[in-house]
Phi, psi and omega in degrees: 000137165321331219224009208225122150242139188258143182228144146247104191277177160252021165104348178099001160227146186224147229325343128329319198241326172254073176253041164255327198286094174254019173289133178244111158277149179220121233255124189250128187266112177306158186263103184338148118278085193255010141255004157302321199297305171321301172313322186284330191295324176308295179320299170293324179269344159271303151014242155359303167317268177334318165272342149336300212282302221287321180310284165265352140342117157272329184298351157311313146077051193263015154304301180308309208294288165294336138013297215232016149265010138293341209291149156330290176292334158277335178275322164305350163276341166269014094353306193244342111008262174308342168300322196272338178247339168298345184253320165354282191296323173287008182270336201256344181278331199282288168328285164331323157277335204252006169240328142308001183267319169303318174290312152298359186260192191253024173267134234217348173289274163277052142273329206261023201232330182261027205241281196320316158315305184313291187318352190251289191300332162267353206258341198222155195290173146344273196311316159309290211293337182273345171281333204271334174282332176286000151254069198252312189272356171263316182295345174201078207281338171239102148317130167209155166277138191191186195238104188347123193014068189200194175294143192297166188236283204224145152184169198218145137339032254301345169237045166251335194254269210297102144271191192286321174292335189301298160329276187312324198266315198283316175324288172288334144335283203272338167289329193287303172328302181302311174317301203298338158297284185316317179317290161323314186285327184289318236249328169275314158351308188277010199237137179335129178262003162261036178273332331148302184279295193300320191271010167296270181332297167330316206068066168256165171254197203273348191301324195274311175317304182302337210249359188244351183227287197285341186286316199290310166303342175256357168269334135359305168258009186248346179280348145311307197272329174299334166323306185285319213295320195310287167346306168317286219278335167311280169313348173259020167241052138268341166298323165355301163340312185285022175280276023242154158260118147228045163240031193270185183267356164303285147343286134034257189279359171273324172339267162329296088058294185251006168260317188295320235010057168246118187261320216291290135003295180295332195273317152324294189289340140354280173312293211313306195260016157275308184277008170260333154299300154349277172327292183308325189288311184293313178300297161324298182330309182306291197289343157310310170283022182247344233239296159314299184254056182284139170074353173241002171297135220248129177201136180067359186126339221213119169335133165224000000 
């Protein structure tokens, strides 16, 4: 072995005082590393700087800190944060299934119709895209039913329908569909086609095919990058703004933030309760995909 040296001992005795014991053992010595040891000693002590500096740093100002991480208005931002990515995501799944379907079907019509989607939602940033919702209502001051050049039926305003939150949700919604539609699409894609012919041969049927063979094998691949998107789709509702939302928690604490004209203390509890979701959202992530990939987890090298 590379990393390893072997001595061949007799065992701590010698051949004298033991000569029946003629069994040899082999006792394998690690091979030092004294600059892994340095690097890690290096490491821990700038570590340890940064935290020291961060520590008695007064601009940090983590009195303010403590302050304002509990305050109302910040736990409402993290409130409607998560309200903003949980109806999101569920708005981009919904989508998302209904353009793999398009995409996969032999209409030549929706294909070029969800292609196109993709191609827009992925092709212009966010952020552009949540300002054109937050003029949704100067570009289209009335919804109506009406009859093709001809007279109104029904109609509202436009902003008794489209607000800011609605906005702000189809914005990160339909930007989101597109990714999690390439996801979706890679993750059945991947899956044998004949397991799809056999269960065809059987007589199953095809409702029964998606929801008993192939959905269970493609979530497997589809649940790590839909993990990240979630993640992703958290941190992207500080974009909001550009709607405007101004009850997620970025908006918030820049609030609290520009009335203190302390930004730093705020943008800190910002992080805190980004990365405390985070976590939890990362944890969830875990057990599902061990939860998929029952019977496909890989231990010691090798499937069990």
């Amino acid at each position: 072995m590379a990393d390893t040296t072997a001595h061949n001992v007799s065992g701590g005795h010698s051949p004298a005082e033991d000569a029946n014991d003629w069994v040899t053992r082999n006792i394998v010595v690690p091979r030092p590393h004294p600059w892994r040891w340095v690097g890690v000693a290096v490491l821990a002590v700038i570590v340890a700087q940064v935290l020291h500096s961060a520590a008695v740093n007064p601009n940090f100002r983590w009195d303010i800190f403590a302050q304002y991480l509990f305050s109302p208005t910040v736990l409402a931002g993290v409130f409607w944060t998560l309200i903003l990515t949980v109806v999101s995501m569920v708005v981009a799944i919904i989508c998302a299934i209904f353009l793999v379907l398009m995409r996969d079907s032999d209409n030549p019509v929706l294909q070029a119709v969800a292609w196109g989607w993709i191609w827009f939602f992925r092709g212009t940033p966010l952020y552009t895209q949540l300002l054109f919702w937050g003029l949704f209502a100067v570009l289209f001051p009335r919804l109506s039913l009406s009859i093709p050049f001809g007279p109104e039926i029904f109609g509202v305003p436009s902003t008794w329908i489209v607000t800011a939150g609605v906005a702000a949700i189809l914005g990160l919604g339909l930007n989101e569909s597109a990714y999690l539609a390439e996801i979706f699409r890679a993750g059945f894609n991947g899956i044998d086609r004949g397991q799809t012919e056999a269960a065809q041969a059987i007589g199953m049927s095809r409702a029964r095919i998606w929801w008993r063979i192939l959905l269970p094998q493609a979530m497997r691949t589809i649940i790590p990058p839909t993990g990240n998107e979630t993640i992703g789709m958290l941190k992207g509702t500080s974009l909001v703004l550009a709607v405007p939302f101004t009850l997620d928690l970025m908006f918030a604490t820049n609030a609290i933030a520009n009335r203190l004209y302390l930004p730093v203390p705020l943008l800190m509890v910002a992080a805190f309760w980004y990365l405390l979701v985070t976590s939890v959202l990362m944890i969830g992530q875990y057990y599902l995909e061990r939860h998929f990939g029952k019977g496909h987890s890989i231990a010691g090298g090798r499937h069990v």
